[in-house]
Short mmCIF file of C-alpha atoms in Angstrom, two decimals:
data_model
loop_
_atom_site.label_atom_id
_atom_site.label_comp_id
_atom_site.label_asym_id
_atom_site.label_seq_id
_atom_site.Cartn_x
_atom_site.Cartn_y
_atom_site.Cartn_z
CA UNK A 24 159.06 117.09 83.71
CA UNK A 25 155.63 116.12 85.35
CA UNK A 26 155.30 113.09 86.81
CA UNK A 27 151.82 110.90 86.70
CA UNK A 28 151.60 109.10 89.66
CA UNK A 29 149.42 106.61 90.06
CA UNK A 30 149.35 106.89 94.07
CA UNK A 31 150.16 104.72 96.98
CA UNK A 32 148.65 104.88 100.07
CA UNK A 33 147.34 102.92 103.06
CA UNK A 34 144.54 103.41 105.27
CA UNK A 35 144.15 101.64 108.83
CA UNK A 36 140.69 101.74 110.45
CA UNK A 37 140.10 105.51 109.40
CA UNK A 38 143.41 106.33 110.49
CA UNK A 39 144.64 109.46 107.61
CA UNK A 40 146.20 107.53 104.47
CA UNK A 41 150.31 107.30 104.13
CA UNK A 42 151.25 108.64 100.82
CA UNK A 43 154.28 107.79 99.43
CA UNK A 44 155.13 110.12 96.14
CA UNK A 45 158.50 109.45 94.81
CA UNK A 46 159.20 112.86 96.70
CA UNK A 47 156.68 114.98 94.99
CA UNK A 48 153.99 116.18 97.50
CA UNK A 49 150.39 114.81 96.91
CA UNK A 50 147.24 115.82 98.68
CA UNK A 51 145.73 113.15 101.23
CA UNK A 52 142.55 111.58 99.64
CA UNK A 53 140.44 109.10 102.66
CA UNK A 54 139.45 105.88 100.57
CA UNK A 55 140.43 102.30 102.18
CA UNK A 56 142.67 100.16 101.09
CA UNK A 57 146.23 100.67 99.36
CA UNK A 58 147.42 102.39 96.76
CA UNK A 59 150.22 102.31 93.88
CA UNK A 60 152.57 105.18 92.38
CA UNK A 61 153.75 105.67 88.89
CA UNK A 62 156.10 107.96 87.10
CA UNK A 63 154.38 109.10 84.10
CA UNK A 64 156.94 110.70 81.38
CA UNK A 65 156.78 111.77 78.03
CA UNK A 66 159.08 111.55 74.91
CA UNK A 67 159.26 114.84 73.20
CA UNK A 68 161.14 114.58 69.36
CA UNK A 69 161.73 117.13 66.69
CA UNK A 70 160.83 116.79 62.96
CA UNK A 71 163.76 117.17 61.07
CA UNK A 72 164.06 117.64 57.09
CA UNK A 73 167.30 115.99 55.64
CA UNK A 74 167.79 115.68 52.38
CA UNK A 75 163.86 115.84 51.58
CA UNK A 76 163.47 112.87 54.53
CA UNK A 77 161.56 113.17 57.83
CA UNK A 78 163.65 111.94 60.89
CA UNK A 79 163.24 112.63 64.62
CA UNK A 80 165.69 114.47 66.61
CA UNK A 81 166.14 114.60 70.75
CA UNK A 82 166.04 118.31 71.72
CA UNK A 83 170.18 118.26 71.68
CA UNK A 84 169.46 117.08 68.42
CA UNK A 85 170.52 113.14 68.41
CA UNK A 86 169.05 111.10 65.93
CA UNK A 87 166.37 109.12 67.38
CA UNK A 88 167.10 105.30 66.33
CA UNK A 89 165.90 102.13 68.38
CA UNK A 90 168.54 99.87 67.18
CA UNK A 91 166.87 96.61 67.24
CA UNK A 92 163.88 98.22 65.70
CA UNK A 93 165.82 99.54 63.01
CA UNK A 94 168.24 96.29 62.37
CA UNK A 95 165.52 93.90 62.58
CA UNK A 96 161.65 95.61 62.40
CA UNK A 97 159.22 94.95 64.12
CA UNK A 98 157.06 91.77 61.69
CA UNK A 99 160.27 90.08 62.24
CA UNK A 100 160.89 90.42 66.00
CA UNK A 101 157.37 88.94 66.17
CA UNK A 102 157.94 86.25 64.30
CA UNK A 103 161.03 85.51 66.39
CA UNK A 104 158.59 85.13 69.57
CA UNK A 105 160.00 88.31 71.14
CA UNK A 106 156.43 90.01 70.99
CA UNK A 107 152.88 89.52 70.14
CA UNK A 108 150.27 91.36 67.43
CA UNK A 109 147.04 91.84 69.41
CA UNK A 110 143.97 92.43 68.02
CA UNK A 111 140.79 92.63 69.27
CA UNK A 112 138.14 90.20 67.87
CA UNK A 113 134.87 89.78 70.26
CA UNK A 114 131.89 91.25 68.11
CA UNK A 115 134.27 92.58 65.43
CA UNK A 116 132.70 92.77 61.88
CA UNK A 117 133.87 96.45 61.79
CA UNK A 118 137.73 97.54 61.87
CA UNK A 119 139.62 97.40 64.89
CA UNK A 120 143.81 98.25 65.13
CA UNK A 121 146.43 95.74 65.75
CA UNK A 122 148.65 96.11 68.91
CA UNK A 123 152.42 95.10 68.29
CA UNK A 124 154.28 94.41 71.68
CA UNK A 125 157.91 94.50 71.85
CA UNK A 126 158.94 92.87 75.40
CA UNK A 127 162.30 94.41 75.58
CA UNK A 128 163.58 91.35 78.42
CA UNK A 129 163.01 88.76 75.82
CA UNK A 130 164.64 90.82 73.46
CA UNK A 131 167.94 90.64 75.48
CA UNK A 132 167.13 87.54 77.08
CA UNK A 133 167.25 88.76 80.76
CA UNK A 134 165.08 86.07 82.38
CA UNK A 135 162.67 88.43 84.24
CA UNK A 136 159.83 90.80 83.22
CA UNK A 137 157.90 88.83 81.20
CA UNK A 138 160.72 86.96 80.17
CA UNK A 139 160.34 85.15 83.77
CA UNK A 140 160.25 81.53 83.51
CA UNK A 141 157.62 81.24 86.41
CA UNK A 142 155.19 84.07 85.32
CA UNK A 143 156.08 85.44 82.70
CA UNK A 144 153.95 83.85 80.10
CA UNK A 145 151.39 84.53 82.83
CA UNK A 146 152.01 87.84 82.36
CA UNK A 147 152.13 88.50 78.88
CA UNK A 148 148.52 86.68 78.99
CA UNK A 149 147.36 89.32 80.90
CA UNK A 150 148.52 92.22 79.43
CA UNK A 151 147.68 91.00 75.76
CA UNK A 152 143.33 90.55 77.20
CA UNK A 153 143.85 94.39 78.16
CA UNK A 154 144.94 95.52 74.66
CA UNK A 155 142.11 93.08 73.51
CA UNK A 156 140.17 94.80 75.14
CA UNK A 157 140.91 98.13 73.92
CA UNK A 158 141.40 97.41 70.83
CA UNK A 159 137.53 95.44 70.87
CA UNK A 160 136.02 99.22 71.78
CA UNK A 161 138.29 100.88 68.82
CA UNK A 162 137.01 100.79 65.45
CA UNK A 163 139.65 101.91 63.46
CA UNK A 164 141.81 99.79 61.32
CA UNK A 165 145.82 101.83 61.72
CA UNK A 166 147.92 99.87 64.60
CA UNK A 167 150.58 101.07 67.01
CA UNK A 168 153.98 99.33 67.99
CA UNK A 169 154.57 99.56 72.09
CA UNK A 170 157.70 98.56 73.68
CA UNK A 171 157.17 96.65 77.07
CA UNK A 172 159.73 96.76 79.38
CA UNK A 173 160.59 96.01 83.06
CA UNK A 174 161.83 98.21 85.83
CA UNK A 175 165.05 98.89 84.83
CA UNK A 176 166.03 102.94 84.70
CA UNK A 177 163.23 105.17 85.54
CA UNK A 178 161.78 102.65 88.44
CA UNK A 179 164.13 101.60 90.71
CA UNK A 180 164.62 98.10 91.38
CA UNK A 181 164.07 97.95 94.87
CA UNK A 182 161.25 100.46 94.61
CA UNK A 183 157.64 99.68 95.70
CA UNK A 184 155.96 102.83 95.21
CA UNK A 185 155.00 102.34 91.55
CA UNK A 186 153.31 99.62 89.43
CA UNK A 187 154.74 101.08 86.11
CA UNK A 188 155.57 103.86 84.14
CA UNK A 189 154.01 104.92 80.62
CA UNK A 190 155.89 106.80 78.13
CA UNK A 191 153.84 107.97 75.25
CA UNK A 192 155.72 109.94 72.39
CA UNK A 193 155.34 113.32 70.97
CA UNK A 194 156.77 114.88 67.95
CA UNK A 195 157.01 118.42 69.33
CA UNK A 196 155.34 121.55 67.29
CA UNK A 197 153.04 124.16 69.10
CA UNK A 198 149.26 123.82 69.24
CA UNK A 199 147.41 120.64 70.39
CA UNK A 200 149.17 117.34 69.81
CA UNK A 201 148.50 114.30 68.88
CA UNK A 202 151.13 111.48 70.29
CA UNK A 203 152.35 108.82 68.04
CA UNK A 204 150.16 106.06 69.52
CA UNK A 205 147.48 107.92 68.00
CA UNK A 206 148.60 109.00 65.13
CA UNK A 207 149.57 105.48 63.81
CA UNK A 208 146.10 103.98 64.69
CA UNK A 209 143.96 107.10 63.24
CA UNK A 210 145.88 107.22 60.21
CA UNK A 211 147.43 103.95 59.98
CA UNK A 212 150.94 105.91 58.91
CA UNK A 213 153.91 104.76 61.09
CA UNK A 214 155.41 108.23 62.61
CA UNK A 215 158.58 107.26 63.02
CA UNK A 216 159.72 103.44 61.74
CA UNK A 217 162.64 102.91 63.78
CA UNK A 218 161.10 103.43 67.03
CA UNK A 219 158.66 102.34 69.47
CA UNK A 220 155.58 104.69 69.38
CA UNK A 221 154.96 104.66 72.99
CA UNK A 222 156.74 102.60 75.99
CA UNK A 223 155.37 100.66 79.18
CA UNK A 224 157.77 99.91 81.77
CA UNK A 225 156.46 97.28 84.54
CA UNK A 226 157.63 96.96 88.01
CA UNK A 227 157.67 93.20 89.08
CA UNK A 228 159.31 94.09 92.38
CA UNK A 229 157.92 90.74 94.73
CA UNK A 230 156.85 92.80 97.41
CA UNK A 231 153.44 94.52 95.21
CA UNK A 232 152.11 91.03 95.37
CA UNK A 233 150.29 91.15 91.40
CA UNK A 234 147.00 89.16 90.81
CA UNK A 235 147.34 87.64 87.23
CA UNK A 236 143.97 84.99 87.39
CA UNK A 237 141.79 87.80 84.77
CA UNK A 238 138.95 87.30 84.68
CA UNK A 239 139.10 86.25 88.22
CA UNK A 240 138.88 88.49 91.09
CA UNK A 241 142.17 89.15 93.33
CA UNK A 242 142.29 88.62 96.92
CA UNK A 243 142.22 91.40 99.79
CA UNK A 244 145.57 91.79 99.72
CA UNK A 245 146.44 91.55 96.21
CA UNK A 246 147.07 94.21 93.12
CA UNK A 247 144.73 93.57 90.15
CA UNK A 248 147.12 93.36 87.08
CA UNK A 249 144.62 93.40 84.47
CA UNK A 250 143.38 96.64 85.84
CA UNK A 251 146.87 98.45 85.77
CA UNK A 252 147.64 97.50 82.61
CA UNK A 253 144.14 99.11 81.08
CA UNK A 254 145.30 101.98 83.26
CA UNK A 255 148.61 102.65 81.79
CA UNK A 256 147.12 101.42 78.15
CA UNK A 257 144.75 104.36 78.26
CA UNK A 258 147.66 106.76 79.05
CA UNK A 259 149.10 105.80 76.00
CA UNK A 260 146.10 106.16 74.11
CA UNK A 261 146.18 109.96 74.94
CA UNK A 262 144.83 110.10 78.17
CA UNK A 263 147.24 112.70 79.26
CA UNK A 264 147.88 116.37 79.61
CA UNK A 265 151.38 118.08 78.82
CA UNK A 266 150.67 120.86 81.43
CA UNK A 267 153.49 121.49 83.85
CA UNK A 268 152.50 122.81 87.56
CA UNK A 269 154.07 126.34 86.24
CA UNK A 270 151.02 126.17 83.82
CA UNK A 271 153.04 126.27 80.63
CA UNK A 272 153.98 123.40 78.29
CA UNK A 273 156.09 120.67 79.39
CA UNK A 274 157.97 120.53 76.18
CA UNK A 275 160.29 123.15 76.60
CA UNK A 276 161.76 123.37 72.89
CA UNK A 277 158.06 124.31 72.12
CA UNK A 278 156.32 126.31 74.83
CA UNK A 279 152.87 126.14 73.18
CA UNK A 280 153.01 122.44 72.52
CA UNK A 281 150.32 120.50 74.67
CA UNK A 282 148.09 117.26 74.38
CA UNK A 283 144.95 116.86 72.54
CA UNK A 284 143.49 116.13 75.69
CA UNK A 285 144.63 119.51 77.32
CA UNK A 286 142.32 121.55 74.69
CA UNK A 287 138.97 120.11 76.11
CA UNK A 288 139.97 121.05 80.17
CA UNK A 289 138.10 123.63 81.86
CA UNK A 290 138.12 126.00 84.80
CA UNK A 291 134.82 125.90 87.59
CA UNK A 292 133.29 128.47 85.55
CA UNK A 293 133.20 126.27 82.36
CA UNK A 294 135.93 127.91 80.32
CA UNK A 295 138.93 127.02 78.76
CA UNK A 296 141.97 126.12 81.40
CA UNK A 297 144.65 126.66 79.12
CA UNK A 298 144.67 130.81 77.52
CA UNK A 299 146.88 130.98 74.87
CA UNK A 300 150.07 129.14 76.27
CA UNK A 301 149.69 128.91 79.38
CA UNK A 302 147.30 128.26 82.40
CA UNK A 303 146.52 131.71 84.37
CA UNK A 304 145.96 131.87 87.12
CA UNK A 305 148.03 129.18 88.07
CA UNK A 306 145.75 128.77 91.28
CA UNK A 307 143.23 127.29 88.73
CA UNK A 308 145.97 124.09 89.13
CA UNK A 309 144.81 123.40 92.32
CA UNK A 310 141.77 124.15 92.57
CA UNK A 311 140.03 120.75 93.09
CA UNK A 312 137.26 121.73 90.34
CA UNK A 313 139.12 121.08 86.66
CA UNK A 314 136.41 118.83 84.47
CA UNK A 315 137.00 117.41 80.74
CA UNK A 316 134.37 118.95 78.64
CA UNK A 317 132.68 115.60 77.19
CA UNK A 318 130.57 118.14 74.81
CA UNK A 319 127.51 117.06 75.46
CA UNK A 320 126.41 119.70 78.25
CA UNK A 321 128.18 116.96 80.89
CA UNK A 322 131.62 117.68 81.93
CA UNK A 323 133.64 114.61 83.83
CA UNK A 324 135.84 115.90 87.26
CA UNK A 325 139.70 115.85 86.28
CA UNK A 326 142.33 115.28 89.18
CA UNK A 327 143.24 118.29 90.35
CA UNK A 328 144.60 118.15 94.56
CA UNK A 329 145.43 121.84 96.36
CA UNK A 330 148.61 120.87 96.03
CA UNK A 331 149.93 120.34 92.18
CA UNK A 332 150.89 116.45 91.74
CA UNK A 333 152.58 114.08 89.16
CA UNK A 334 148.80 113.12 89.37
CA UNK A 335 147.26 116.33 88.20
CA UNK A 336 145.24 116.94 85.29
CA UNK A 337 146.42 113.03 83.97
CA UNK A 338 143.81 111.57 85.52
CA UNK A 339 140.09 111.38 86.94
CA UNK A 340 138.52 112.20 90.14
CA UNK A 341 136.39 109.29 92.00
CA UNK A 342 136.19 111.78 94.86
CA UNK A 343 134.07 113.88 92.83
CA UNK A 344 132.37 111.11 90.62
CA UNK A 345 128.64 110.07 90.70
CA UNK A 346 129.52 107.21 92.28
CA UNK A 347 130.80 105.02 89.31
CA UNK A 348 135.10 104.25 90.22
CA UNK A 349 136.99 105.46 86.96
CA UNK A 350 139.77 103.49 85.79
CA UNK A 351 141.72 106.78 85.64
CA UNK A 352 141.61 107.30 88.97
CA UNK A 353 144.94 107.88 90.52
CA UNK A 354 144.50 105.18 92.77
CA UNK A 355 144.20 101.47 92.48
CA UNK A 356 143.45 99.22 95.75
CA UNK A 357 143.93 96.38 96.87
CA UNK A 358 141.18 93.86 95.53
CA UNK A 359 140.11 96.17 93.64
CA UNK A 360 139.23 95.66 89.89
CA UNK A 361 138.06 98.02 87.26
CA UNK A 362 137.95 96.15 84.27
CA UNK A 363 136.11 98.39 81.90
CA UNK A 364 135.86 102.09 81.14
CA UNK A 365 133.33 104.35 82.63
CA UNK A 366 130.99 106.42 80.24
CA UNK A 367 132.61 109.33 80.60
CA UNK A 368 136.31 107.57 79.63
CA UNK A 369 135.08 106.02 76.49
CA UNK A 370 133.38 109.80 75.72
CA UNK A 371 137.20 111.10 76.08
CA UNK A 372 138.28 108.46 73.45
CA UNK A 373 135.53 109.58 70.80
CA UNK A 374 136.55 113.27 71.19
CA UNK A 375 140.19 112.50 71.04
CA UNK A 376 139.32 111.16 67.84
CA UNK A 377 138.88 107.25 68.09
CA UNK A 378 135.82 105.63 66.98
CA UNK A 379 134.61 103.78 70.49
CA UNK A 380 132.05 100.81 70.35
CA UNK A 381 130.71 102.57 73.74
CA UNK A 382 128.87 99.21 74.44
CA UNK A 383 132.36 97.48 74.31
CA UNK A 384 134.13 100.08 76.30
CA UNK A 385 132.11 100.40 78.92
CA UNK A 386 130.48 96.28 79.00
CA UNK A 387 126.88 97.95 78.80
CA UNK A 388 125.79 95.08 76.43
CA UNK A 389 127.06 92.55 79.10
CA UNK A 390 124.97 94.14 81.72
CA UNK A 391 122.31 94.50 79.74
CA UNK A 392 122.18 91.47 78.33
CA UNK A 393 121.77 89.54 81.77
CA UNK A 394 118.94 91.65 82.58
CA UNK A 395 117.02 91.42 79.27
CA UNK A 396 116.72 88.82 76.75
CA UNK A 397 117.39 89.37 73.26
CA UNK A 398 114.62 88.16 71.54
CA UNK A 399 114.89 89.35 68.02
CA UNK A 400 111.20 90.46 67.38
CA UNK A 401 111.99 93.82 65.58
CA UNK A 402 114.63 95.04 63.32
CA UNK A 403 117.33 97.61 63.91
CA UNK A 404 116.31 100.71 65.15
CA UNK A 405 117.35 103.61 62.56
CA UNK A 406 118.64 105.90 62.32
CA UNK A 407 121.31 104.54 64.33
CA UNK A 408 123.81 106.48 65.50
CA UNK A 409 121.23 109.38 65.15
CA UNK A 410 121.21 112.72 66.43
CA UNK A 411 119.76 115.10 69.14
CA UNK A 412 116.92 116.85 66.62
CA UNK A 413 115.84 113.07 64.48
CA UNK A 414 113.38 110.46 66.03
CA UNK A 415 114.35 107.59 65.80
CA UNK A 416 111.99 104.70 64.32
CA UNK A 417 112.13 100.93 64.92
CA UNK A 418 110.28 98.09 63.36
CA UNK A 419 107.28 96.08 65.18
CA UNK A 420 106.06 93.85 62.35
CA UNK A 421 106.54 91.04 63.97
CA UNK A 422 105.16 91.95 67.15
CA UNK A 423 101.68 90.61 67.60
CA UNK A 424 100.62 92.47 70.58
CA UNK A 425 98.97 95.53 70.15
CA UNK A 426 100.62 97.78 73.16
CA UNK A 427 104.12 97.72 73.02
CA UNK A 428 105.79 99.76 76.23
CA UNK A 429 109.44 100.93 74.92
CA UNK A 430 111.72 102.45 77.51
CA UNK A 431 114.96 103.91 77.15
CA UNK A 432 118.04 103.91 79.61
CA UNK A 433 121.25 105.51 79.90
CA UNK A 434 124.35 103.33 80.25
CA UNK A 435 123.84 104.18 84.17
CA UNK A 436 120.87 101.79 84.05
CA UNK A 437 118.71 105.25 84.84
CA UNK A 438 115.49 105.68 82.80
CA UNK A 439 115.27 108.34 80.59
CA UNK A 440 112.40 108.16 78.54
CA UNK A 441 109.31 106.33 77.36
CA UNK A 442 106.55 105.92 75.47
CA UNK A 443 103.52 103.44 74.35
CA UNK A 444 103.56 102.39 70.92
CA UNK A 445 99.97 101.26 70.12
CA UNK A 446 100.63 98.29 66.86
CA UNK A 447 98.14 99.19 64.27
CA UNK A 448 99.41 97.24 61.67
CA UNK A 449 101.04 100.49 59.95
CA UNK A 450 102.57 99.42 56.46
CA UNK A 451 105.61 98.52 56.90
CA UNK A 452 105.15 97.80 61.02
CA UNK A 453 107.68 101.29 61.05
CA UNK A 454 106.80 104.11 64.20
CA UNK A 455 108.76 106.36 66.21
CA UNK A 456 109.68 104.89 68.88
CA UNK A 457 112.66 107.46 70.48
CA UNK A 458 112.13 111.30 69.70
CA UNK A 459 115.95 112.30 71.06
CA UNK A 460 115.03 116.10 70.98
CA UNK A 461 112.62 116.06 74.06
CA UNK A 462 115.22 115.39 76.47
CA UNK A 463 118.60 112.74 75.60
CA UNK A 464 121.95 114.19 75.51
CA UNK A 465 124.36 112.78 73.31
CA UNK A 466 125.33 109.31 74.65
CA UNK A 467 124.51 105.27 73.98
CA UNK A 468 121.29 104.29 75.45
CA UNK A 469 119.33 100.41 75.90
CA UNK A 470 116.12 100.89 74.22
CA UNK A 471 114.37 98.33 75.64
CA UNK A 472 110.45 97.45 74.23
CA UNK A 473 108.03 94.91 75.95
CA UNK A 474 104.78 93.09 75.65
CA UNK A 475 102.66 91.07 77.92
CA UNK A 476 104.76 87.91 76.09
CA UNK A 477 107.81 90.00 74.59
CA UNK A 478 110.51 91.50 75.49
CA UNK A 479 113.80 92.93 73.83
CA UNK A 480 116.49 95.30 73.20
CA UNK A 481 118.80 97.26 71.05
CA UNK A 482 121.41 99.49 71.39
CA UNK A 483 121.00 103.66 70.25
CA UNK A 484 123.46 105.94 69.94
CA UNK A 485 122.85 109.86 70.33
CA UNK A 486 125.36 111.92 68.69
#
């Protein structure tokens, strides 16, 4: 089984970094600071029919059955303080799914994890603003029940080399799969009742030295909790491929069983990575040029070292970024934060299927908004979301200047196009203000209009 690892290194005045990969070899990459490792498995199940009822099997065929899950559910083990129901609720008029955490160690009483009488509500703070968060940018209404746990079994105790390990579940038949994260938010149907759909496990070994002050910055020498957990979060979500370093499918009771995500990764020359069932040539592994087609003409630079990782194909490349850090980078540093996703991110969440409030995912209207002020002089642009053939038209009726300069920028902050409205008191106070066909690729974009006296903005999206 492939492993994710969400590497450790350390870099000493330019000297080359020490990687340390649970034994799994891992090409060098030069950036300063330290890194973290994490095991990244999955849970493949089989649908079983019995007696005209749907249950889950293991591949030796074991019934599936989380026992406290089963004997208890999961409305009641909330309501006896052994988890929490997140949801998101910062600019939420429109749907958003419910998180239900599970902390295993309070479950069992263990004293540690997050059942830790010095941090552990400290922790579970943390954690529960990341799937805030997330679920802020979703807009769809299903939810998802996660199990949290602490190193215990697949992290060693004494281990250092990993912050934590994800465990999304799969119910195993061959084409491209959704996990059961997924499949309980998008359709709101639990896929199996009497089980977690998807497991974080947490390392709290002392030595990793966690930063829990979010929204605060951590110190030089300290790991940024808040960003992990988004990290591992996203995993969960579907950010994830099920292709081993042989090139087939990691499920091997299916061989032509792989991730959603796997059907949108392509080769240099822009074509399909995966043919049929497997990847070939397997060289195209390791070729340090894979890219996630966001379908939009733009294509986003997927891990992929010269030598085959737990890393590869899970995650993206900063190496070979325009300059933005991706949360999905393999690497985390110390004091370093990534608190939001990039553009390209929240574009993998749409195509997997989610509907993303881009502005949410990526904190474009919090950047925006301390650059420009909001003053509400026009209505909504519309059609909003529009697409790449449709101008789109905005309001100036109450703008009583006659020249109105509107400019339009991509989530980058870069211009992309503009135009001079001249106010002639049209009926209505209705123009064109965007015309998307000359030149902007599907995306959200700041449409940003000023006067001499005015000035405001709104937020398009290009579909």
């Amino acid at each position: 089984m492939k492993k994710v690892l969400y590497t450790l290194s350390s870099l000493n005045s330019g000297v080359a970094a020490i990687l340390l990969t649970l034994g799994l070899p891992l090409a060098a990459f030069s950036q300063a600071g330290s890194y973290e490792s994490h095991d990244h498995p999955k849970e493949f199940l089989i649908e079983s029919i019995e007696n005209g009822v749907s249950k889950l099997k293991t591949p030796t065929g074991q019934d599936v059955v989380y026992r406290e899950l089963v004997t208890l559910g999961v409305p009641q083990l909330l309501s006896m303080g052994k988890g929490s129901a997140v949801r998101g609720t910062q600019n939420k008029s429109a749907e958003c799914p419910t998180f239900n955490l599970i902390y295993k160690d309070r479950l069992v009483g263990r004293g540690k994890g997050f059942d830790d009488p010095s941090f552990g509500a400290q922790r579970a703070e943390v954690l529960e603003a990341a799937f805030a968060y997330i679920s802020n940018m979703i807009q769809n209404s299903g939810s998802a029940d996660i199990m949290i746990d602490v190193s215990n079994g697949t992290i060693p105790s004494n281990y250092t080399g990993q912050f934590a390990v994800s465990k999304p579940v799969y119910t195993v038949s061959n084409g491209y799969n959704q996990n059961h994260v997924m499949k309980h938010i998008l359709t709101g149907t639990d896929p199996n009742v009497s089980n977690p759909d998807g497991t974080i496990e947490f390392n709290f070994n002392p030595s990793l030295n966690y930063f829990y002050e979010y929204p605060s910055e951590p110190g030089g020498n300290q790991f940024d909790f808040y960003t992990i957990c988004l990290h591992e979060i996203c995993h969960l979500l579907g950010f994830t491929s099920n292709i081993a370093a042989t090139g087939v499918s990691e499920a091997t009771t299916a061989p032509q069983m792989f991730s959603s995500y796997d059907q949108f990764l392509r080769t240099q020359d822009g074509n399909p990575l995966l043919n049929g069932s497997s990847v070939s040539p397997t060289s195209n592994l390791i070729s340090n040029s894979i890219t996630f087609d966001l379908q939009n003409g733009d294509f986003a630079p997927v891990y992929s070292p010269s030598t085959f990782s737990g890393s590869s194909l899970d995650h993206f490349d900063n190496t070979r970024s325009n300059g933005q850090p991706f949360l999905m980078n393999p690497g985390l540093s110390r004091g370093q934060t990534v608190h939001y996703l990039s553009h390209e991110e929240a574009m993998v969440m749409q195509i997997l299927g989610y509907t993303i409030d881009v502005g949410v995912a990526t904190s474009v209207n919090d950047e925006f908004s301390s650059q420009y002020t909001d003053n509400p002089v026009v209505g909504e642009l519309y059609p909003n979301p529009s697409s790449k053939d449709k101008p789109v038209k905005i309001n100036i009726s109450n703008v009583k200047e006659r020249d109105i300069l509107v400019v339009v920028y991509d989530i980058l902050g870069r211009q992309t196009y503009s135009k001079v409205i001249v106010n002639e008191g049209m009926e209505g106070g209705t123009y064109t203000a965007v015309d998307p066909s000359h030149n902007l690729a599907a995306g959200m974009y700041i449409v940003v209009g000023s006067t001499k006296d005015e000035l405001f903005n709104k937020k398009l999206i290009i579909r």
